[in-house]
Tab-separated table of C-alpha atoms and ligand atoms in Angstrom:
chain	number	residue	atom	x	y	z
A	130	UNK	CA	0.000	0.000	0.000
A	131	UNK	CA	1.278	3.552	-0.781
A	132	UNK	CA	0.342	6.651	0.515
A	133	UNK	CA	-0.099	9.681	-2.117
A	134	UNK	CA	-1.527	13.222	-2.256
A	135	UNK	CA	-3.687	15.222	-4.760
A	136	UNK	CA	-0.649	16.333	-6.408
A	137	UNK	CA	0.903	12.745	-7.205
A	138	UNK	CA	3.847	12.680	-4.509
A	139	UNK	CA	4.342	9.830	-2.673
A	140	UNK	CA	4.384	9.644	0.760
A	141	UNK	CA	7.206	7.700	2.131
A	142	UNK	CA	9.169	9.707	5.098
A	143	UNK	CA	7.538	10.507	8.476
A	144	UNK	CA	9.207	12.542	11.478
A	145	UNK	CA	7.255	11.484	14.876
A	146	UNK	CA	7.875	13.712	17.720
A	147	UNK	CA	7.629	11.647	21.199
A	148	UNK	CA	7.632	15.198	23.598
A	149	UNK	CA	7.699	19.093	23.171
A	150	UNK	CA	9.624	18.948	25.813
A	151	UNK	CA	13.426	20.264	25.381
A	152	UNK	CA	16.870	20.952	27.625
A	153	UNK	CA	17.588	23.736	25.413
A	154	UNK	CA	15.835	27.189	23.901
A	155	UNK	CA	17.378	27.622	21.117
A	156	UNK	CA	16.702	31.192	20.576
A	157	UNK	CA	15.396	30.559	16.629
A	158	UNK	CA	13.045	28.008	18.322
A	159	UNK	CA	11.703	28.968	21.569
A	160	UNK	CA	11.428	31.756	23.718
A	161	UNK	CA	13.393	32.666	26.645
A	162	UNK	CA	9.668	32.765	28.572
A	163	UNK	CA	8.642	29.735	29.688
A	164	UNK	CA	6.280	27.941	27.855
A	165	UNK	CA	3.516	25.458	28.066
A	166	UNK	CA	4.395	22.160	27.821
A	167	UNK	CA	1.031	19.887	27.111
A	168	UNK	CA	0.130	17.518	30.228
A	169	UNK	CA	1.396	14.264	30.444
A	170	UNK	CA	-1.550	12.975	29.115
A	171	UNK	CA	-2.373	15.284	25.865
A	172	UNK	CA	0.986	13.638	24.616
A	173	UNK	CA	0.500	9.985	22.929
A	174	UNK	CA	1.545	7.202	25.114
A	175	UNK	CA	4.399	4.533	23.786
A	176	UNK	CA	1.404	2.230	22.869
A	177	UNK	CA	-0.374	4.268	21.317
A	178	UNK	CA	3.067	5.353	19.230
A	179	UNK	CA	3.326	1.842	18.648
A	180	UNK	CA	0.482	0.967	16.744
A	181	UNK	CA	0.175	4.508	14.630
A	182	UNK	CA	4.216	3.549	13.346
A	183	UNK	CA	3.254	-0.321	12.657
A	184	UNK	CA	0.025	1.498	10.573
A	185	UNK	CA	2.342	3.976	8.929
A	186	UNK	CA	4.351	1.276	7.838
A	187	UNK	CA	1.305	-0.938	6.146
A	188	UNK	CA	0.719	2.735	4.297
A	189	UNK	CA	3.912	2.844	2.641
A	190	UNK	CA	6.424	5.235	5.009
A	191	UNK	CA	9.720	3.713	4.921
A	192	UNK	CA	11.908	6.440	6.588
A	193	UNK	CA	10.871	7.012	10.024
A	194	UNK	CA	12.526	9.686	12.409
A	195	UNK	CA	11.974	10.611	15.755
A	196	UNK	CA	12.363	13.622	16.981
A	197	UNK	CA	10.936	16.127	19.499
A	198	UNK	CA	11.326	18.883	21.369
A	199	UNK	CA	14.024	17.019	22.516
A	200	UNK	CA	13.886	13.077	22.054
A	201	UNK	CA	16.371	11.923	24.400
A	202	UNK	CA	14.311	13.791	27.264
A	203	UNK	CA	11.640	11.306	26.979
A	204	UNK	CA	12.369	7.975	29.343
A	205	UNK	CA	11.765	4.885	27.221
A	206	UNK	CA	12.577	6.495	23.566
A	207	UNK	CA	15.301	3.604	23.226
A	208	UNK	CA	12.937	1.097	23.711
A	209	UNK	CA	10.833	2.824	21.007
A	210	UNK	CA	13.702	3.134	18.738
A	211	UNK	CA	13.579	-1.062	19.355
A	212	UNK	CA	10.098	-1.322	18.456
A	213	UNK	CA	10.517	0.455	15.474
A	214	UNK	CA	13.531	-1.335	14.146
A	215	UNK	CA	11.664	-4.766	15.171
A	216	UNK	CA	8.700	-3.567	13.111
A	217	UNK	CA	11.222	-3.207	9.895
A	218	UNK	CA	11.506	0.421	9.047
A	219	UNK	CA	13.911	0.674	6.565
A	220	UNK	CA	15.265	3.431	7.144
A	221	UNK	CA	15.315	4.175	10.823
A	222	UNK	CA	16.478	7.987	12.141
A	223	UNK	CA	16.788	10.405	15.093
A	224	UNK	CA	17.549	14.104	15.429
A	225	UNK	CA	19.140	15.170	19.112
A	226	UNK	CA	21.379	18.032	20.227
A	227	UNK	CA	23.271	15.779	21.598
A	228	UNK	CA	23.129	16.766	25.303
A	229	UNK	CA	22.135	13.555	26.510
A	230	UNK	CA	23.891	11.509	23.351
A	231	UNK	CA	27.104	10.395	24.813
A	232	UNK	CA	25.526	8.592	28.510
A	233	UNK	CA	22.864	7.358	26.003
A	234	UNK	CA	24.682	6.042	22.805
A	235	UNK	CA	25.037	2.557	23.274
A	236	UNK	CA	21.433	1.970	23.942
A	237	UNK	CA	20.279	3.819	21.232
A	238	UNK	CA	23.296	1.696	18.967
A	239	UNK	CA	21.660	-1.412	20.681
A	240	UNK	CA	18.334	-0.379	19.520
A	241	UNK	CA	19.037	-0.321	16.036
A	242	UNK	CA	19.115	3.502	15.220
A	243	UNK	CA	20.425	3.650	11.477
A	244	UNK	CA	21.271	7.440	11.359
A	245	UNK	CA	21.329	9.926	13.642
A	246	UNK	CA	21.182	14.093	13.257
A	247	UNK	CA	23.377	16.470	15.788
A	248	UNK	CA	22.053	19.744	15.936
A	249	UNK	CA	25.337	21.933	16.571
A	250	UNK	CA	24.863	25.972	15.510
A	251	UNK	CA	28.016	27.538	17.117
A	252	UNK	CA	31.973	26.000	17.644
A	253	UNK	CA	32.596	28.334	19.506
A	254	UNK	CA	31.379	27.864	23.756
A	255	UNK	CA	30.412	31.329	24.374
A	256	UNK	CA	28.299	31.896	21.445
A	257	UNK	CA	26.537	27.962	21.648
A	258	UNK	CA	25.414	29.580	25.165
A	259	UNK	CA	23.962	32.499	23.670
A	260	UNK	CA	21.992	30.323	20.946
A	261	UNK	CA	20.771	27.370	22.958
A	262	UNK	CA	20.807	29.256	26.594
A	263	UNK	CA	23.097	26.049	28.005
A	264	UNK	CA	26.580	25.478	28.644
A	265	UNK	CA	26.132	21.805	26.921
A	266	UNK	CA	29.067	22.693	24.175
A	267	UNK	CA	30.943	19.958	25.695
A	268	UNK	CA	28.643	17.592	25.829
A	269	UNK	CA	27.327	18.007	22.972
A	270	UNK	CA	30.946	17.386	21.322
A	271	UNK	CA	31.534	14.374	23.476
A	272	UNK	CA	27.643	13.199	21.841
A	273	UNK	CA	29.548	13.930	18.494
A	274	UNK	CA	33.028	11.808	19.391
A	275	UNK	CA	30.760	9.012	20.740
A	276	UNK	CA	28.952	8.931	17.110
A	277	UNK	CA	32.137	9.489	15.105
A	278	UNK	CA	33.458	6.371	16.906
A	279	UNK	CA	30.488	4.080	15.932
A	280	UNK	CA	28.933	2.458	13.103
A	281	UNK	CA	26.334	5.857	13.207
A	282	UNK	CA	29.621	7.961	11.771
A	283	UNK	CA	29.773	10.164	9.551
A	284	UNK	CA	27.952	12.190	11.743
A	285	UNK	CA	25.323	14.328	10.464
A	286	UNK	CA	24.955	17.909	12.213
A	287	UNK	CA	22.635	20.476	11.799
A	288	UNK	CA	23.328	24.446	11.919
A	289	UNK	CA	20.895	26.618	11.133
A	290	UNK	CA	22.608	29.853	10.294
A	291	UNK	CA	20.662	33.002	11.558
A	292	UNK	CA	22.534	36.379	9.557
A	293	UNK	CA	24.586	38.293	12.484
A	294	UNK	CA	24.216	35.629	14.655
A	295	UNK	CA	26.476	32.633	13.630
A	296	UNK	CA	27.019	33.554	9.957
A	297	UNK	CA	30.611	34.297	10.255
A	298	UNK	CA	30.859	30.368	11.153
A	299	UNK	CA	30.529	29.098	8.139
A	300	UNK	CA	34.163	28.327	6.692
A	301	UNK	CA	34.965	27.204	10.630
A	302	UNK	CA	31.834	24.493	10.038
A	303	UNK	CA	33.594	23.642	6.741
A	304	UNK	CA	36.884	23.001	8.507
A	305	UNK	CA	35.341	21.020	11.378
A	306	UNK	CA	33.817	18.722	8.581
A	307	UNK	CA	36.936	18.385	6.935
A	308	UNK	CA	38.926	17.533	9.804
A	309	UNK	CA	36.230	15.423	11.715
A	310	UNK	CA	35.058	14.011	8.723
A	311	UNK	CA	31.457	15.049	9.268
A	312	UNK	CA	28.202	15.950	7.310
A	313	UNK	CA	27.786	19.567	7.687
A	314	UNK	CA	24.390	20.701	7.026
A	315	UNK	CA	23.627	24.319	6.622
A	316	UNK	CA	19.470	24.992	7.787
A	317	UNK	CA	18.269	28.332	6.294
A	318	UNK	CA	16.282	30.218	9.322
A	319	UNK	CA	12.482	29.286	8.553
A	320	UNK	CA	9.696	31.129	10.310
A	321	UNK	CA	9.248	28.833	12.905
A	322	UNK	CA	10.476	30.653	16.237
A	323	UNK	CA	8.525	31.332	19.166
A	324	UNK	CA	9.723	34.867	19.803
A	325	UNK	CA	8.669	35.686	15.922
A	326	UNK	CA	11.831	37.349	15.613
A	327	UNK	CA	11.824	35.815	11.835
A	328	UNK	CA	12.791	38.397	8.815
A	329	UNK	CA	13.694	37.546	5.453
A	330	UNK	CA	16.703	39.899	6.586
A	331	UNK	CA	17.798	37.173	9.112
A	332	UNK	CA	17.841	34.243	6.411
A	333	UNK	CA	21.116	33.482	5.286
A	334	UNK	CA	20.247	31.949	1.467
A	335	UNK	CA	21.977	28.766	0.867
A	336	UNK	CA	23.358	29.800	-2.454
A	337	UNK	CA	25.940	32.362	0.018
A	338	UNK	CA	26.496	29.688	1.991
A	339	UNK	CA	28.032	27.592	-0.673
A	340	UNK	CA	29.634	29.980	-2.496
A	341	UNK	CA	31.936	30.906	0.704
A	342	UNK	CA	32.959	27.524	0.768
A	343	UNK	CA	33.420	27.058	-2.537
A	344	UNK	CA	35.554	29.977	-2.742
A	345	UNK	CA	38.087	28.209	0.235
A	346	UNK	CA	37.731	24.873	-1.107
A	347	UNK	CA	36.161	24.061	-4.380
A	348	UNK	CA	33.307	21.897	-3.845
A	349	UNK	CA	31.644	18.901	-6.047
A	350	UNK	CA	28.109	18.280	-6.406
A	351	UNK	CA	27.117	14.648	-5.333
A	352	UNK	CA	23.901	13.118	-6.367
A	353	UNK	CA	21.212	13.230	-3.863
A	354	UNK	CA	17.294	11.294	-4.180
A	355	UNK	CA	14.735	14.284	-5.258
A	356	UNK	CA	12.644	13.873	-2.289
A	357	UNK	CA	15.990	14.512	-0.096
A	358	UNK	CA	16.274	18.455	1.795
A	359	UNK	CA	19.480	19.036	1.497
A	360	UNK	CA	21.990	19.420	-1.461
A	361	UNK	CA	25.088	17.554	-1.106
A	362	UNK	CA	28.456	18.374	-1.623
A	363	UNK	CA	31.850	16.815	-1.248
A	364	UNK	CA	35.642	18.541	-0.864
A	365	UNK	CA	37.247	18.315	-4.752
A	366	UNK	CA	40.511	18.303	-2.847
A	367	UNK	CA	39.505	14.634	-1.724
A	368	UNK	CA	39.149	15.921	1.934
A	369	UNK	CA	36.704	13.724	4.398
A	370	UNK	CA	33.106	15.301	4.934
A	371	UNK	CA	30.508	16.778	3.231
A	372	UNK	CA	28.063	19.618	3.450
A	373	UNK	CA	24.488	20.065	3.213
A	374	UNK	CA	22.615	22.937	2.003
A	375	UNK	CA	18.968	23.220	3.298
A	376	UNK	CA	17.306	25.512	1.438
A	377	UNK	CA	13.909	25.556	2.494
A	378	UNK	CA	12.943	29.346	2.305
A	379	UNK	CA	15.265	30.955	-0.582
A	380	UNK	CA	14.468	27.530	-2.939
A	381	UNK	CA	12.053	25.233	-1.685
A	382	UNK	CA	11.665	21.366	-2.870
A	383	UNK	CA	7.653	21.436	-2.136
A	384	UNK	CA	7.385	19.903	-5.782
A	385	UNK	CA	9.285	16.757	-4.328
A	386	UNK	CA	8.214	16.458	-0.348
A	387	UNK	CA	7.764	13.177	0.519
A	388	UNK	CA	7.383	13.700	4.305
A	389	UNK	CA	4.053	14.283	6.647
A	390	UNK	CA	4.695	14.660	10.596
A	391	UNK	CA	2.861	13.411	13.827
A	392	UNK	CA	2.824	16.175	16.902
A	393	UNK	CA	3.866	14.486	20.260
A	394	UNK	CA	0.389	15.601	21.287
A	395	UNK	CA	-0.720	13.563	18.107
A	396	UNK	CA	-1.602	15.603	15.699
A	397	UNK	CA	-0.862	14.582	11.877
A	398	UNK	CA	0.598	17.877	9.858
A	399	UNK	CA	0.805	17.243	6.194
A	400	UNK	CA	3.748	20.358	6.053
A	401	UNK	CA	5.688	22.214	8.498
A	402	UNK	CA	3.485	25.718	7.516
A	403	UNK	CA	-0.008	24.092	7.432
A	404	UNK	CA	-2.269	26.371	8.999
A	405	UNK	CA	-4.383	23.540	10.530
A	406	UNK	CA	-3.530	20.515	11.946
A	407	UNK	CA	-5.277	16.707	11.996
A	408	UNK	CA	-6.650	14.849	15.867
A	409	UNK	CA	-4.803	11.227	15.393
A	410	UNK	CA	-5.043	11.157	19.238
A	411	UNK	CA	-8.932	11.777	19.159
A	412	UNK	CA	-8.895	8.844	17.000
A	413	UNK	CA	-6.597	6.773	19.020
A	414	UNK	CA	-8.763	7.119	22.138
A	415	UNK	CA	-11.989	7.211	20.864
A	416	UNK	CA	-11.941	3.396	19.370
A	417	UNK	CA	-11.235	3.893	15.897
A	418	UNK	CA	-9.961	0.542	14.094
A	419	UNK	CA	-7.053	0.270	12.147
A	420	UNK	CA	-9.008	0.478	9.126
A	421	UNK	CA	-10.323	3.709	10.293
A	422	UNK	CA	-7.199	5.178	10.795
A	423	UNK	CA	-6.225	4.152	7.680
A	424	UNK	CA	-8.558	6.269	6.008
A	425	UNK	CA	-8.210	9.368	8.172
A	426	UNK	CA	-4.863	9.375	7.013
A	427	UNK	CA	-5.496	8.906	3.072
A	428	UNK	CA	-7.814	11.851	3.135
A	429	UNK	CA	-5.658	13.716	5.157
A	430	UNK	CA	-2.665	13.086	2.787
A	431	UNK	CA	-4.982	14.015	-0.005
A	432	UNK	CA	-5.229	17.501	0.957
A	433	UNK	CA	-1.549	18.110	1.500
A	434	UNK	CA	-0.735	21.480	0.651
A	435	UNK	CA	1.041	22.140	-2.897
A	436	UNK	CA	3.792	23.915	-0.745
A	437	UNK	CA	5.015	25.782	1.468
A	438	UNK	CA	3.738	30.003	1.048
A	439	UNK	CA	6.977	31.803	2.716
A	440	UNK	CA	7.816	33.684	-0.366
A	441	UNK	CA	4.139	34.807	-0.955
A	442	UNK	CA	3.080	38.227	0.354
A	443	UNK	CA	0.767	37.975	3.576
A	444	UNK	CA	2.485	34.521	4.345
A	445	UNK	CA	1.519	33.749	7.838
A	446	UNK	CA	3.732	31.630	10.042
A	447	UNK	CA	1.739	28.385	11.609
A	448	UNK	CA	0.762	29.065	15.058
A	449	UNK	CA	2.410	26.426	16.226
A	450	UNK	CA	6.405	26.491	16.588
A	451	UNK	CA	9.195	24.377	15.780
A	452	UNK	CA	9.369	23.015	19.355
A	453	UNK	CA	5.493	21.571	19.204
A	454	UNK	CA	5.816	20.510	15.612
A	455	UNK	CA	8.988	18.482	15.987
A	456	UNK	CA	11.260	19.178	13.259
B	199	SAM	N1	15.827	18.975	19.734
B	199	SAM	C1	16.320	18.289	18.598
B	199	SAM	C2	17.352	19.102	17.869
B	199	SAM	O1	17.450	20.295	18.094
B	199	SAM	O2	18.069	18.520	17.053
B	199	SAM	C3	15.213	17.840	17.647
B	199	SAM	C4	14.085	18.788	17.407
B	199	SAM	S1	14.507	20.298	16.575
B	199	SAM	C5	12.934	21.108	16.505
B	199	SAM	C6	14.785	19.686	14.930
B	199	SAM	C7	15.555	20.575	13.997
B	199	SAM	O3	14.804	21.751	13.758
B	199	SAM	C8	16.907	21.017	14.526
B	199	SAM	O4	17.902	20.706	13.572
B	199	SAM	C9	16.749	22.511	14.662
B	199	SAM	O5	17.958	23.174	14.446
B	199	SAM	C10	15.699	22.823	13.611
B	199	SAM	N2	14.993	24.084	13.822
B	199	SAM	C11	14.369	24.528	14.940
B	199	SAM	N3	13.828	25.748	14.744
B	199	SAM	C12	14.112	26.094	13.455
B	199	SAM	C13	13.833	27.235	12.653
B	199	SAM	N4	13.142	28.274	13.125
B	199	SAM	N5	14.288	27.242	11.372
B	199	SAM	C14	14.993	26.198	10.885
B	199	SAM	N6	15.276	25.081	11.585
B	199	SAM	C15	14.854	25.034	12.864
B	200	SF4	FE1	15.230	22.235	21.690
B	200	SF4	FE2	15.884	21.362	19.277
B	200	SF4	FE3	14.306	23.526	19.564
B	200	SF4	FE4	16.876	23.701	20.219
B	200	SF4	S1	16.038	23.279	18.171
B	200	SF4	S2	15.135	24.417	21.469
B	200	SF4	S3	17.294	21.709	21.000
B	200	SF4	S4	13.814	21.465	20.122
């Protein structure tokens, strides 16, 4: 069975979030206020995880990634992470920012993760406090030595690049990839932060990005799936690593998403910018069969927006932020 939308793209990718809860606030994600974090029990239990993955599978998704808020917060996620790679997902994923990833990488290895995403947006300590309001640099860098040192490596890390901010970082990323052998992946800002401190001024546009590296060390295009974000790139000098470009607000790959997303509250979103989003958890609770489910989800996948509308005057972010969606 397949899962496809009015516009002919197949469905195959889905990011579950398992808590909005997070050790960091990251300032292009949430606020320094606090926020509210749903009650224990408006967020889906493991069971009820459980059977909407073994579902998603029967529909087609074969690239599964959990993700949050912050996934390692949540006490059982590597018995999850077993449950999903016992159900047969090919393609089996987590993003993390690494705070907890060191003390937890050998469970998460024994689990069967197959990849694994490091959100790093500053090398330098001082400034990684400013961004994600923690002194975690450390840890997060022993969570990227314990990766580099297993079968998870290369490791795959995530900067999203906000224009006076961490922009001047971006040949000191390329370094770090080339002499850690890394994935560097470059996020353009998207208007997803709780402050709403977004601009288009703020953005820094992939194309920059590459041509700064480019300009230190000439880069080669490698071949990447059309549903995939990012734009890949390896050293022509033969160095290890690679970077990423993410492009998602200065070029957008709409035409070729592949990817819906469940809330940790359990909502289904069928993009990251949909102005509404779809009650799985109503459904869980309220004694829907499988078969049921099933369909919610086809006619939910059916009206999947065409795209995103960033670049369209009166765009309106989502109400929900990056935090609640899970990213
Ligand atoms: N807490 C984990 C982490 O940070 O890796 C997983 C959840 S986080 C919401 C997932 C990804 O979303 C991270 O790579 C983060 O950098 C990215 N992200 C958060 N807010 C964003 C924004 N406003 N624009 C672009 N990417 C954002
Ligand atoms: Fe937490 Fe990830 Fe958001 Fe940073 S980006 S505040 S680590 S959820």
């Amino acid at each position: 069975m397949t899962l496809r939308d009015s516009f002919g793209r197949q469905i195959t990718d889905l990011r579950i979030s398992v808590t909005d809860r997070c050790n960091f606030r990251c300032v292009y994600c949430r606020s320094a206020d606090p926020e509210n974090y749903r009650g224990h029990d408006e967020i889906l239990s493991w069971p009820e995880l459980d059977r909407l993955a073994r579902i998603f599978l029967g529909l087609g998704i074969r690239k599964i990634r959990v993700t949050g808020g912050e996934p390692l917060v949540r006490d059982g996620v590597e018995e999850f992470i077993s449950r999903l790679h016992a159900l047969g997902f090919p393609d089996l994923s987590m993003t993390t920012n690494g705070h907890l990833l060191a003390e937890r990488s050998n469970r998460l290895l024994a689990a069967g993760l197959g990849r694994i995403n490091i959100s790093l947006d500053s090398l330098d300590p001082a400034k990684f406090e400013r961004i994600t309001r923690t002194q975690s640099f450390s840890k997060v860098m022993y969570g990227i030595d314990a990766v580099q040192n297993s079968r998870l490596a290369p490791a795959k890390l995530n900067a999203v690049l906000v224009r006076g901010l961490n922009d001047n970082e971006v040949e000191a990323f390329a370094q770090f990839a080339r002499d850690r052998g890394v994935i560097m992946r470059f996020i353009e800002f998207m208007p997803l932060d709780a402050d709403r401190h977004w601009s288009r001024d703020l953005v820094v546009p992939a194309a920059e990005v590459h041509d700064r590296i480019h300009k230190r060390w000439p880069l080669v295009q490698v071949p990447h799936e059309r549903s995939e974000t990012a734009r890949k790139y390896r050293f022509a000098d033969g160095a290890p690593g690679e970077i990423g470009l993410i492009a998602s607000v200065t070029q957008p790959f709409c035409g070729f998403c592949s990817r819906i997303r469940v809330t940790a509250d359990g909502k289904l979103r069928t993009c990251l910018f949909s102005k509404e989003d779809h009650d799985l958890r109503f459904l869980l609770r309220d004694g829907a069969s499988d078969d049921d489910l099933v369909a919610y989800i086809r006619s939910v996948v059916n009206e999947k927006e065409e795209g995103h509308r960033i670049n369209e005057p009166g765009f309106v972010p989502p109400s929900r932020t990056m935090v609640f969606i899970g990213g």
